[in-house]
Coordinates of C-alpha atoms in Angstrom, one line a residue:
X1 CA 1.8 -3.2 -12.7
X2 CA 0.3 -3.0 -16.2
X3 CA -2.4 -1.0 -16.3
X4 CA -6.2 -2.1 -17.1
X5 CA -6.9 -2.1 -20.6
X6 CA -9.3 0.5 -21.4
X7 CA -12.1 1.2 -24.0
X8 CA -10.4 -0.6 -26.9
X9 CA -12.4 -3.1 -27.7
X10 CA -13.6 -5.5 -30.2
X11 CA -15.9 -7.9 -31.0
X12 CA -15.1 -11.8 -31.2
X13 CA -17.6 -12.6 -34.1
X14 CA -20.5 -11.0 -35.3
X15 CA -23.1 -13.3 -34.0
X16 CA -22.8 -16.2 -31.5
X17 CA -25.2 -19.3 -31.2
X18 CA -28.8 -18.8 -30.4
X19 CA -28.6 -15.4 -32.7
X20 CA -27.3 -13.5 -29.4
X21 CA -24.5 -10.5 -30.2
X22 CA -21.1 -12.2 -29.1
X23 CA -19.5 -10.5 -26.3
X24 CA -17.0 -7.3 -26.5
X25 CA -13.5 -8.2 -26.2
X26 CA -10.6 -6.5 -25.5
X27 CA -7.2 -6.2 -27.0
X28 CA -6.4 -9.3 -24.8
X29 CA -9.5 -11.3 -25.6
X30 CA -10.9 -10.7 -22.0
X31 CA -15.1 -9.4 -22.3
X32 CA -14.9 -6.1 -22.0
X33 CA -16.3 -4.8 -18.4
X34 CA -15.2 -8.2 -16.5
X35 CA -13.3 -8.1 -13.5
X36 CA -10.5 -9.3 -15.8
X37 CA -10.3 -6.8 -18.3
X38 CA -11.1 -3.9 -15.7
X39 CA -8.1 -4.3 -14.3
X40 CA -6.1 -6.4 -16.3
X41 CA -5.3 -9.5 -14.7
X42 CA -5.7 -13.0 -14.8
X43 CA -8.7 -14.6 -13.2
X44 CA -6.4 -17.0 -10.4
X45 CA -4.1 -13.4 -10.2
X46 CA -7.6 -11.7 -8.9
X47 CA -8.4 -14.3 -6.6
X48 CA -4.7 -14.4 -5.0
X49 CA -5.5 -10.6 -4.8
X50 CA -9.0 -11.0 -3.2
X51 CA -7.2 -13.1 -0.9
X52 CA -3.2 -11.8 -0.6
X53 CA -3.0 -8.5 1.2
X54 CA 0.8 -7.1 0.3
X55 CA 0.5 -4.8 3.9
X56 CA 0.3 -8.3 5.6
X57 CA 2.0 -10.8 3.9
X58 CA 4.5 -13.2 4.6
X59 CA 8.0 -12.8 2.6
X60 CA 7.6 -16.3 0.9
X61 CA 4.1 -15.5 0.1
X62 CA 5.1 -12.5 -1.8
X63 CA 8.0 -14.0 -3.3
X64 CA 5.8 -16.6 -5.4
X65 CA 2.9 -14.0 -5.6
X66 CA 6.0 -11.8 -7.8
X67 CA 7.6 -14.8 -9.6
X68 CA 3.7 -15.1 -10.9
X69 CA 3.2 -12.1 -12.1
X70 CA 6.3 -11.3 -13.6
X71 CA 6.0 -15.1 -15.7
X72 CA 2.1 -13.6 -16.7
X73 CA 3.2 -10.7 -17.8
X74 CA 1.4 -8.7 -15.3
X75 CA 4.0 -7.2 -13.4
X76 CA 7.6 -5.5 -14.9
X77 CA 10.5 -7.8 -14.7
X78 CA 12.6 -5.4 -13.2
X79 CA 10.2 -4.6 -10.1
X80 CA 9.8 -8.8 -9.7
X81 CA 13.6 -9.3 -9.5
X82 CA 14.0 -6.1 -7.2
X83 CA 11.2 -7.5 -4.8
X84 CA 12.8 -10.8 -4.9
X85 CA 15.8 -9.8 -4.8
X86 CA 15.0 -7.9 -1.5
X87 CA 13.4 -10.8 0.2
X88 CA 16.7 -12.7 0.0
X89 CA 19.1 -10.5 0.6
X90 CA 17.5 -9.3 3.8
X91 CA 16.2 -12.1 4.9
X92 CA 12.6 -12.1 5.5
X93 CA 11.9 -15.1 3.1
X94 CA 9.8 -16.3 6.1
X95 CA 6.7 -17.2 7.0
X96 CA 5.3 -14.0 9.0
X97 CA 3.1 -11.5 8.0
X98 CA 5.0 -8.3 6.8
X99 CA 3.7 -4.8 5.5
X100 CA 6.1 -4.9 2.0
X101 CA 5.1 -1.2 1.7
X102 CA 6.0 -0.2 4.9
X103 CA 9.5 -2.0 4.3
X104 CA 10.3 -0.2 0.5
X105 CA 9.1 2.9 1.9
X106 CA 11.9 3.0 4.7
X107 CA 13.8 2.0 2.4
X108 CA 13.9 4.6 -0.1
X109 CA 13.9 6.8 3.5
X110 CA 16.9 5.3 4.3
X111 CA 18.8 6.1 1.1
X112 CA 17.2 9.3 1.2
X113 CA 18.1 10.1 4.3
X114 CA 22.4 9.4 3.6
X115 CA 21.7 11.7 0.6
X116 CA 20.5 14.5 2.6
X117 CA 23.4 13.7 5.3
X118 CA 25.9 13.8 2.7
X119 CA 26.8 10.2 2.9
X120 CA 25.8 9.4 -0.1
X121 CA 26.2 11.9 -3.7
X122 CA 22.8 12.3 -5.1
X123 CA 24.5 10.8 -8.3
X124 CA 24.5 7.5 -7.1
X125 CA 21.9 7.2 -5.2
X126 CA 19.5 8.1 -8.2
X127 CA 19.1 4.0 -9.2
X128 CA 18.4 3.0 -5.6
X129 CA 15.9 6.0 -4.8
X130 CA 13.9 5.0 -8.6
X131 CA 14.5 1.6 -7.7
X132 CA 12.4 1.9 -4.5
X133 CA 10.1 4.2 -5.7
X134 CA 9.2 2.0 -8.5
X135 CA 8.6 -1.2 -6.4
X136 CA 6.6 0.8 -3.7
X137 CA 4.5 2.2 -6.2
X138 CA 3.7 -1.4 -7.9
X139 CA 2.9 -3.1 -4.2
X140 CA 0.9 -0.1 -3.1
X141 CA -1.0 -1.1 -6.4
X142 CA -1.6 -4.3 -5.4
X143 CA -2.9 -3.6 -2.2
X144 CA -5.1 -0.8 -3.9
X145 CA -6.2 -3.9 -6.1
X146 CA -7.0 -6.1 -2.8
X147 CA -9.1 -3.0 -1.5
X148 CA -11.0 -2.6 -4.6
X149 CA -11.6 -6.5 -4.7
X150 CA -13.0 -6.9 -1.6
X151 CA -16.5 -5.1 -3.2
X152 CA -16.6 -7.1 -6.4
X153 CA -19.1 -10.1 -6.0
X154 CA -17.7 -11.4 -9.5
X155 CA -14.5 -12.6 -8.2
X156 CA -13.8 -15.7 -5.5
X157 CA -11.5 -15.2 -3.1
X158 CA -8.6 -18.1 -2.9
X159 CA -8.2 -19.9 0.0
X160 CA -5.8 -18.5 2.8
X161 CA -2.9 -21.1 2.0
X162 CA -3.2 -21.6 -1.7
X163 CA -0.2 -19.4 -2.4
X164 CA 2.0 -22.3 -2.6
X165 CA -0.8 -23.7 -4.9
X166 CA -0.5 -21.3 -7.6
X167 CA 3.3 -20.9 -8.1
X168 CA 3.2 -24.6 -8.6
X169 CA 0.0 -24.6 -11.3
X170 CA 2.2 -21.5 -12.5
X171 CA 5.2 -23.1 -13.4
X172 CA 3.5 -26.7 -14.2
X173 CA 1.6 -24.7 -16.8
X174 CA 5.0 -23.1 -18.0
X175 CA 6.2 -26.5 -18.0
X176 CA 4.0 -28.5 -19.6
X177 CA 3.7 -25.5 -22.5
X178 CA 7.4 -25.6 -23.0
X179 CA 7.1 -29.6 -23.0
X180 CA 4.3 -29.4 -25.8
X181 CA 6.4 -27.0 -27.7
X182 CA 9.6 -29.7 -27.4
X183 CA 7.6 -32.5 -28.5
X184 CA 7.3 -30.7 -32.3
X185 CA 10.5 -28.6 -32.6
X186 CA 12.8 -32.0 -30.8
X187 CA 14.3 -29.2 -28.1
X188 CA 15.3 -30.2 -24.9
X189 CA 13.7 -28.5 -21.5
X190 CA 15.7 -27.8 -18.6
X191 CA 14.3 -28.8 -15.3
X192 CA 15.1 -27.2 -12.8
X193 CA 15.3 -28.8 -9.1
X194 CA 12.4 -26.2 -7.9
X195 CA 10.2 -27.2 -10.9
X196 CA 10.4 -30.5 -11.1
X197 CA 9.3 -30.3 -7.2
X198 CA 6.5 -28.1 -8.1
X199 CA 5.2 -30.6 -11.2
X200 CA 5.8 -33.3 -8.7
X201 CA 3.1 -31.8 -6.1
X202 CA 0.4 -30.4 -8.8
X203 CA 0.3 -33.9 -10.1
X204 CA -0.1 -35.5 -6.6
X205 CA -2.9 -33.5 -5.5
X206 CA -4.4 -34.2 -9.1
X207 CA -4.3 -37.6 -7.7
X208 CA -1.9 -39.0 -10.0
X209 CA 0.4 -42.0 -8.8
X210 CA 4.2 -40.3 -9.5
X211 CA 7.5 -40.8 -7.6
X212 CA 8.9 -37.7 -6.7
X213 CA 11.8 -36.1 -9.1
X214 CA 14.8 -38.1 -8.7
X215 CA 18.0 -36.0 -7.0
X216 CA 20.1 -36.2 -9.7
X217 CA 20.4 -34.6 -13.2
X218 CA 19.2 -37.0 -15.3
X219 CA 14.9 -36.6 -14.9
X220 CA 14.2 -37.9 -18.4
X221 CA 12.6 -40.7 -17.5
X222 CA 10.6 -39.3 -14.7
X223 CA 9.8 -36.2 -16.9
X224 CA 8.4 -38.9 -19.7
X225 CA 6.6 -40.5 -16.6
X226 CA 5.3 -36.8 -15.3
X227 CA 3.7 -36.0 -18.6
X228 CA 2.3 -39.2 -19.0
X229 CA 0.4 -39.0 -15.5
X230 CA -0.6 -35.7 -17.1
X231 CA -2.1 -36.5 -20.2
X232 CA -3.9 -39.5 -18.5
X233 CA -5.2 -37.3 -16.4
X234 CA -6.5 -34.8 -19.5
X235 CA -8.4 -37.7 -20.7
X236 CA -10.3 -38.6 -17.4
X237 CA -11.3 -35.3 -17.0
X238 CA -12.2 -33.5 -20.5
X239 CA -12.9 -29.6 -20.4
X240 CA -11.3 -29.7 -16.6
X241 CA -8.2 -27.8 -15.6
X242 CA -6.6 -27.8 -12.6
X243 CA -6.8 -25.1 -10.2
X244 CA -6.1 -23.5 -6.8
X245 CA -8.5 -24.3 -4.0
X246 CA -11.1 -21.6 -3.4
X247 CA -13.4 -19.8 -0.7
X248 CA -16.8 -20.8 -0.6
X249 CA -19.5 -18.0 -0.3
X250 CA -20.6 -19.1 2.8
X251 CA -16.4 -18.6 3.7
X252 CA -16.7 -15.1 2.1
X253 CA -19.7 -14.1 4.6
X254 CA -17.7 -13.2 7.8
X255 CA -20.8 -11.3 9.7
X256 CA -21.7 -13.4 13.2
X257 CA -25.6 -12.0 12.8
X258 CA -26.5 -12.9 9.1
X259 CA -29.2 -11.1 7.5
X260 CA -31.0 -11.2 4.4
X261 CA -31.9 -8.8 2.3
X262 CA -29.9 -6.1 3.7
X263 CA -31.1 -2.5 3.0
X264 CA -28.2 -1.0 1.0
X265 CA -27.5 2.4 1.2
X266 CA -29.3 4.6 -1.3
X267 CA -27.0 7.6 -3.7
X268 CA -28.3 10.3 -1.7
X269 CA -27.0 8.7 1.5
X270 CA -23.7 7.1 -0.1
X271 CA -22.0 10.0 -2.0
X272 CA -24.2 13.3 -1.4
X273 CA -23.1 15.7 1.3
X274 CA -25.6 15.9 3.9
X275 CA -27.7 19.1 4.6
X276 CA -25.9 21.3 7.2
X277 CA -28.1 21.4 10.6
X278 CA -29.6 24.9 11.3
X279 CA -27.3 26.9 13.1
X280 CA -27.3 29.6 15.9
X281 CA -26.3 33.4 15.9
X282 CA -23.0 32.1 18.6
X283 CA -22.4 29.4 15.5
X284 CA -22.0 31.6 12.8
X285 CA -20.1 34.1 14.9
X286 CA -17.5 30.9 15.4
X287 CA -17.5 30.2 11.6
X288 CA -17.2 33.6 10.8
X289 CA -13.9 33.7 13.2
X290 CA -13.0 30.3 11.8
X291 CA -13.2 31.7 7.9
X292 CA -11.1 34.6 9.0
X293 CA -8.2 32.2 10.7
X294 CA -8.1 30.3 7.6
X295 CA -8.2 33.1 5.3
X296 CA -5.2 34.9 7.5
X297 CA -2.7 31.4 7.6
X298 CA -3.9 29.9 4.1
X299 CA -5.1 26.3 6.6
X300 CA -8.0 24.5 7.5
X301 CA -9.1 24.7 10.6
X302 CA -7.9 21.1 11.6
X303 CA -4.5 21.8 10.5
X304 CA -4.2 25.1 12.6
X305 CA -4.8 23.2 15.8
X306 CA -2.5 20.4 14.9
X307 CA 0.1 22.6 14.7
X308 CA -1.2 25.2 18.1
X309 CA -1.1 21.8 19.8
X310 CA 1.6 20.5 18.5
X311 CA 5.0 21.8 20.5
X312 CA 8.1 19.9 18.5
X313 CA 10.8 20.2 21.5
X314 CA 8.6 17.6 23.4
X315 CA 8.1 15.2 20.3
X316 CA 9.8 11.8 19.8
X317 CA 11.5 11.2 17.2
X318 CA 8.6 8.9 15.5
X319 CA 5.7 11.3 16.4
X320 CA 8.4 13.9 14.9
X321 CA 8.2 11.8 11.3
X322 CA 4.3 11.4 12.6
X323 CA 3.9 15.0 12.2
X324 CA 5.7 15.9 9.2
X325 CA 3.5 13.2 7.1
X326 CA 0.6 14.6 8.5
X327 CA 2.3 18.4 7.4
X328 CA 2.9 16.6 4.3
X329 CA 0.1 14.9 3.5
X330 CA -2.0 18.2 4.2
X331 CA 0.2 20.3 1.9
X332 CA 2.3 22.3 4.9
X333 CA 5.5 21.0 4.2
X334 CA 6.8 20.7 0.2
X335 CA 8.5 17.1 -0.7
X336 CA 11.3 18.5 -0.3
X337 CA 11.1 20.2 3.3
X338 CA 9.9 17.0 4.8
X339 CA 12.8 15.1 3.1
X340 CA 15.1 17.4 4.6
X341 CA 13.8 16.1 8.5
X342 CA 14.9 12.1 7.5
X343 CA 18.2 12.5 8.6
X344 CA 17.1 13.5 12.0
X345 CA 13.6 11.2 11.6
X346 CA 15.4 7.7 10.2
X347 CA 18.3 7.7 12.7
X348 CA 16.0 8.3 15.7
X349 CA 18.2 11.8 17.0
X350 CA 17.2 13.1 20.0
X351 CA 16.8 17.3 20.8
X352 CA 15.0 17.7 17.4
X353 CA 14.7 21.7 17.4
X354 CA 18.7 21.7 18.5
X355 CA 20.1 18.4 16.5
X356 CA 20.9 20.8 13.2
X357 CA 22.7 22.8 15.2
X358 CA 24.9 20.8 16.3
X359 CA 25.3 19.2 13.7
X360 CA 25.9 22.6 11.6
X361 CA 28.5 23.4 14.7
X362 CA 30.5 20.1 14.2
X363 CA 31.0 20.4 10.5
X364 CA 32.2 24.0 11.0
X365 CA 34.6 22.9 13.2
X366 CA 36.0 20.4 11.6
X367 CA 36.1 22.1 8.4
X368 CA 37.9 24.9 10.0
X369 CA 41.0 22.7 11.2
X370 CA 40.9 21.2 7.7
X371 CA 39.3 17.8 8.5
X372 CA 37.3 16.1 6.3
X373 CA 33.9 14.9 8.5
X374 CA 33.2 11.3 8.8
X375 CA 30.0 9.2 9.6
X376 CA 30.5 5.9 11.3
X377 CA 29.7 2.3 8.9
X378 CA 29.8 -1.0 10.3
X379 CA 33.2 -1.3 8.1
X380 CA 34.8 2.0 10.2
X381 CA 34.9 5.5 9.6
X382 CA 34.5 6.8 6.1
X383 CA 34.5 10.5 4.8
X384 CA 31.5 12.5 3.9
X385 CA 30.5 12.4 0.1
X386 CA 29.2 15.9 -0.1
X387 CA 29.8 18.3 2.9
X388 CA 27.9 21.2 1.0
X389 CA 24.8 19.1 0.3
X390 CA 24.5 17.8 4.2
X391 CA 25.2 21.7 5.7
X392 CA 22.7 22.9 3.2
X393 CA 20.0 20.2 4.4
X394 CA 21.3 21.1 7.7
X395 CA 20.0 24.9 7.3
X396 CA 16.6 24.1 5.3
X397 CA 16.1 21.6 7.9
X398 CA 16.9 23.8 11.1
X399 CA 14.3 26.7 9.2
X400 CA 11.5 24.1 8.9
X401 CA 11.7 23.3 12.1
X402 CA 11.9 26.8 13.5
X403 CA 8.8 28.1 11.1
X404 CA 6.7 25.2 12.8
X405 CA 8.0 26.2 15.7
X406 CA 7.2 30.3 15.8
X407 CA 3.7 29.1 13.9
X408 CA 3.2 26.9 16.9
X409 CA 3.8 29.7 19.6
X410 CA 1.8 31.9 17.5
X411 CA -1.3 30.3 17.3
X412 CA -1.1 30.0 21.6
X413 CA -2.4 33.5 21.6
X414 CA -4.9 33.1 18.6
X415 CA -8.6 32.6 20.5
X416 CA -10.1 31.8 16.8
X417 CA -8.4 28.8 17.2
X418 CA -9.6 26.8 19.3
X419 CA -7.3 24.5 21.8
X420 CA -7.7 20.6 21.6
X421 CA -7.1 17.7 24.3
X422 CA -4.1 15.7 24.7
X423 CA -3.2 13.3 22.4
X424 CA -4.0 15.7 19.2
X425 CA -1.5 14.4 17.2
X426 CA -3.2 10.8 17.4
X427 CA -6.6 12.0 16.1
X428 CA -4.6 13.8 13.2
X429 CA -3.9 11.0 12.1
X430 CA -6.6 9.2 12.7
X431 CA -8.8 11.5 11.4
X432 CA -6.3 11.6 8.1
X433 CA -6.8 7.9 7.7
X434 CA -10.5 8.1 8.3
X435 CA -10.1 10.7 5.4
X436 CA -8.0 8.7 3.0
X437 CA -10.3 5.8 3.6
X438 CA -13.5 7.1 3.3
X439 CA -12.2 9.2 -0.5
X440 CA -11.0 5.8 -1.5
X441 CA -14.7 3.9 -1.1
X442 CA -16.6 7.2 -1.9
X443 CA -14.5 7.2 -5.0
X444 CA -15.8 3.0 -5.5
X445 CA -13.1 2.8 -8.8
X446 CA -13.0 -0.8 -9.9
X447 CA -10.4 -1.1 -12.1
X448 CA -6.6 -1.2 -11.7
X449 CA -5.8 2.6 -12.8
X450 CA -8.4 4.0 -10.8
X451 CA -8.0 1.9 -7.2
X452 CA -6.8 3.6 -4.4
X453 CA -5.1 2.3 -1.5
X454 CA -7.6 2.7 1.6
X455 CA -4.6 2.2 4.6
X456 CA -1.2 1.9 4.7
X457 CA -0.5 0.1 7.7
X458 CA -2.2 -1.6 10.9
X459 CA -1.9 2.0 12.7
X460 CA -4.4 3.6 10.3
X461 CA -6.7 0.8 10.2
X462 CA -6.9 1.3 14.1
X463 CA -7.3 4.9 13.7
X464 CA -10.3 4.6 11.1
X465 CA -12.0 2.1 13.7
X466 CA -11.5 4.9 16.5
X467 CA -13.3 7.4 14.5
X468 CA -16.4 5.5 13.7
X469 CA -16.2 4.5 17.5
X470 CA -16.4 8.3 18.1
X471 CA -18.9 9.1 15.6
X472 CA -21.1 6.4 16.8
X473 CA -21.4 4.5 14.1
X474 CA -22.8 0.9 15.2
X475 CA -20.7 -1.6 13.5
X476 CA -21.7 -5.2 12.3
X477 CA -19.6 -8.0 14.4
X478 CA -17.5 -10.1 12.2
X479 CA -16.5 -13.7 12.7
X480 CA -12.3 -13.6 14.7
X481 CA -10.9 -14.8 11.3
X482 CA -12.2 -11.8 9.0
X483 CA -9.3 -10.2 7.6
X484 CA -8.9 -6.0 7.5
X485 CA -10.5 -5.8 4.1
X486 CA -13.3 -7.6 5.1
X487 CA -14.1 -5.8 8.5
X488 CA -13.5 -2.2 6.7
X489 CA -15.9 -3.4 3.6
X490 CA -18.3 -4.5 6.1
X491 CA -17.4 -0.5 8.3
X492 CA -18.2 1.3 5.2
X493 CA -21.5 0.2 4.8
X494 CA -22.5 0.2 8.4
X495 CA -20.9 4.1 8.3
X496 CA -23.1 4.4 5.3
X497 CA -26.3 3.7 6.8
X498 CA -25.4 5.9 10.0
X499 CA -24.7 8.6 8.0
X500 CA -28.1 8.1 6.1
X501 CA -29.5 8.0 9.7
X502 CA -27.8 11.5 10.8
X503 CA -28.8 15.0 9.9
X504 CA -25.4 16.6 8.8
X505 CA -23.7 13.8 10.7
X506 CA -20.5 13.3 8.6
X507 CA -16.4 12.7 10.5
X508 CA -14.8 16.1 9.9
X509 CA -12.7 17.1 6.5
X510 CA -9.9 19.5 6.1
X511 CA -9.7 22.3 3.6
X512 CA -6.8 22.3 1.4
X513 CA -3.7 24.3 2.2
X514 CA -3.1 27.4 0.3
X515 CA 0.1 28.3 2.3
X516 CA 3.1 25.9 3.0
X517 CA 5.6 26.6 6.3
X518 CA 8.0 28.7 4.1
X519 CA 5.3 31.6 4.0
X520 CA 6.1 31.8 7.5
X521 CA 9.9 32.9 7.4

C-alpha cells in the first residue's frame, strides 16, 4: 500500500469564484484533509474499503479488489501478482468469505516452520518468507483501512455486491482511455476476452443497446460499435459518469432502536483514564504484594497468572500456538523463541514438553550410524537441508518450553499471585483483543499510515464482545445484516458511554514486560 500523502501541499490557484481562497491540494491534486488525500486512495477505492473487509472476503472478491488497485497505482505490483497469484494456484478463487490474513500468515508459518525443521536452507526460503511478509502486511493495511472507515461520515459505503461492478468500470475506464489515446496516435488496442466482457456489462447496465463481444478474434467492429454506444451515452448525460451502486444512509444505519441526537461521548470520558475508586488498607496491602511480584519477575500482573495457570503438558497443540502469541504479543517470548515452537505448533505434534526430545534423540541416532535424516513429501522421502539448523531449533525450542514450564511450577507456590478459574487462557486472549481493540479506536487515526488493525480474526471479535458482556456494558441491538465493523463501531461508543457512567470502571490492562523467558534459565 502506498502510504497517505502527508503535509505537502499546494494550492490550486490563488483565488476561486465568489473571491473564496481555493482549496489546498496535495501532490496528487486531492484537497488536502479529505478522506482521499488522508489516506491516499481513490474515492470508489474508499468505498470498496468501507464496504470490503479483507478478514471476510471471498477469493474472487479480493482478486478484482487487487487487480484494482495495482491498475490505480495504489497498491505494489509485486504484492497484486503475489495475491493473485495465490488465489489461483490454491484454489480459493470462490465465492466464500475467507480471512486473507489469516491465510498469508500460515503461510509465512508454514515456510517458517521447514526452515526451523531443517527442510528448507534459510537461503532459499528468504523470497518466500519476504514474499509473505510483504503481502500480509499490505492486507492487514487494508483491513486497518476498513476499520478506520467505518467512523468517517465523508465516505459512502458501496453496496455489498458491487465488487464485480468496479473491476468492470475499472478496466472500461482503462479501455476507453487507451481507445482515446488510439484514435490520435492510429495504434491498435488489444482486447482481451475478459475486457471486452467487462465493457460489454458496464455498457448494458448504462442502458446501452450492445450485443455482447463476439467469440472470436476479430472485435473491431463491435469495438467501433462499443465506443459508439459510449459516446452516445456521454452526450445524453453531460457532467455524469458512471459508477458503482452505493449504500444509502438509511442502509448505513444498522441500529434496530433509532435515536436522534445521540449524546456523544465527551474527551474526558473518551480518552482520559478514569479516577481510581478509594481504596481500603486490605487493597493496598494486595497492590503492595502485586508491585513486589511484578518488580521480582519483570511482568504484569495478568501475564503472571497466565502463565501460574497455564500448565503446557496439558495444552493442545492450537492453545499451545494460542499461548505463545499471547507470550509474544506481551513481550515474554523474543520473535525468535516463539518461531522456534512452529515446527511443533504448524504440524499439530502431540507431547509438546517431550516432542524435542524425541526429535533431538532420532537425529542423534541416525547421525550416529551415518544416515542422513529425512522428512516425508507427498513426492517420497527427501533428506534434510540443514541438520545443524533443525537440532539447534530443537534445543532453543526444548529450553523455551522448559523456562515456561519451571516459571509455571513456580508461581504454584507464589500467594502474591493470585490463582484464576478455568479457562484462563480464553480470557488472555480475550482480554488481549479487548486490548488491541480498544488502543486502535482510542488511538481514532484516520489516515492510512496511522490505521490500525482492530481484530484479526472472528475469534477475537468474539472475545472483545465477551468482555464488554463481562464488564456490563449495555450494547445497542443492530439490524442481522450489520457487518463486524459496524457492530464494533456501534460497541465502542456504547463502551464509551458506560465507561463515562463508571467510577474507575475501565477492562483491565497489562504492564509491559521488562523480562523475557530467557531470564529464567
Amino acid at each position: 500500500m502506498q502510504p497517505a500523502i502527508q503535509a505537502e501541499a499546494r494550492s490550486a490557484s490563488n483565488a476561486a469564484a465568489g473571491g473564496q481562497a481555493a482549496p489546498l491540494l496535495d501532490v496528487q491534486g486531492r484537497e488536502v484533509g479529505s478522506p482521499e488525500s488522508r489516506y491516499g486512495l481513490s474515492t470508489r477505492t474508499l468505498q470498496l474499503l468501507k464496504q470490503y473487509d479483507v478478514r471476510s472476503m471471498s477469493g474472487s472478491d479480493l482478486y478484482a479488489l487487487t487487480e484494482m488497485l495495482d491498475s490505480n497505482g495504489e497498491m505494489d505490483s509485486q504484492v497484486a501478482s503475489a495475491t493473485r497469484g495465490d488465489i489461483d494456484n490454491n484454489g480459493w478463487n470462490g465465492g466464500g468469505a475467507c480471512n486473507a490474513v489469516q491465510i498469508f500468515a500460515k503461510r509465512h508459518d508454514d515456510v517458517q516452520a521447514s526452515v526451523k525443521a531443517g527442510e528448507t536452507s534459510a537461503r532459499l526460503a528468504s523470497y518466500s518468507l519476504d514474499n509473505y511478509s510483504r503481502v500480509q502486511q499490505a492486507l492487514e493495511k487494508l483491513g486497518a483501512i476498513h476499520d478506520a472507515l467505518q467512523g468517517e461520515d465523508k465516505v459512502q459505503s458501496a453496496a455489498s455486491d458491487s465488487m464485480k461492478q468496479a473491476l468492470d468500470l475499472s478496466r472500461f475506464e482503462r479501455w476507453s482511455q487507451a481507445m482515446t489515446r488510439a484514435e490520435s496516435s492510429g495504434e491498435k488496442v488489444p482486447l482481451s476476452k475478459e475486457t471486452a466482457e467487462s465493457v460489454s456489462r458496464v455498457l448494458q447496465r448504462a442502458g446501452a443497446d450492445l450485443p455482447p463481444p463476439p467469440d472470436g478474434q476479430d472485435k473491431g467492429a463491435w469495438v467501433k460499435q462499443a465506443l459508439q454506444a459510449y459516446r452516445s451515452w456521454q452526450t445524453q448525460h453531460p457532467g455524469s459518469k458512471l459508477d458503482i451502486d452505493l449504500q444509502t444512509a438509511e442502509q448505513e444505519d444498522k441500529t434496530v432502536f433509532k435515536t436522534k441526537n445521540q449524546p456523544k461521548p465527551t474527551p474526558e470520558t473518551a480518552g482520559a483514564p478514569l479516577p481510581p475508586p478509594s481504596s481500603t488498607p486490605a487493597q493496598r496491602a494486595q497492590a503492595a504484594l502485586t508491585q513486589q511480584a511484578e518488580a521480582q519477575y519483570g511482568m504484569g500482573m495478568s501475564t503472571l497468572q497466565l502463565i501460574k495457570s497455564t500448565d503446557i503438558g496439558s495444552l493442545s497443540m492450537e492453545q499451545v500456538k494460542q499461548y505463545s502469541t499471547l507470550l509474544q504479543a506481551s513481550g515474554v517470548l523474543s520473535q525468535d523463541n516463539a518461531d522456534s515452537l512452529l515446527p511443533l505448533t504448524q504440524r499439530g505434534m502431540v507431547d509438546s514438553l517431550s516432542y524435542y526430545k524425541r526429535d533431538l534423540s532420532w537425529l542423534h541416532s541416525m547421525l550416529k550410524l551415518g544416515l542422513t535424516p529425512q522428512y516425508a513429501t507427498a513426492a517420497g522421502m527427501v533428506d534434510l537441508s540443514d541438520v545443524n539448523a533443525r537440532i539447534s531449533n530443537d534445543q532453543q525450542g526444548q529450553r523455551v518450553l522448559e523456562r515456561l514450564q519451571r516459571l509455571h511450577e513456580t508461581l504454584q507456590s507464589d500467594e502474591r499471585v493470585p490463582a484464576t478459574a478455568s479457562g484462563s487462557l480464553r480470557q488472555a486472549s480475550d482480554q488481549a483483543a479487548f486490548d488491541n481493540w480498544a488502543r486502535v479506536e482510542q488511538k481514532g487515526a484516520r489516515n492510512a499510515q496511522n490505521a490500525g488493525l482492530e481484530y484479526r480474526n472472528q475469534n477475537d471479535v468474539d472475545g472483545i464482545f465477551r468482555v464488554l458482556q463481562r464488564l456490563g456494558v449495555e450494547l445497542t441491538p443492530l439490524d442481522g445484516d450489520s457487518t463486524t465493523g459496524q457492530r464494533l463501531q456501534q460497541a465502542w461508543q456504547d463502551y464509551q458511554q458506560w465507561r463515562g457512567s463508571q467510577y474507575g470502571g475501565q477492562a483491565a490492562t497489562s504492564l509491559p514486560v521488562k523480562r523475557t523467558i530467557d531470564t529464567f534459565a
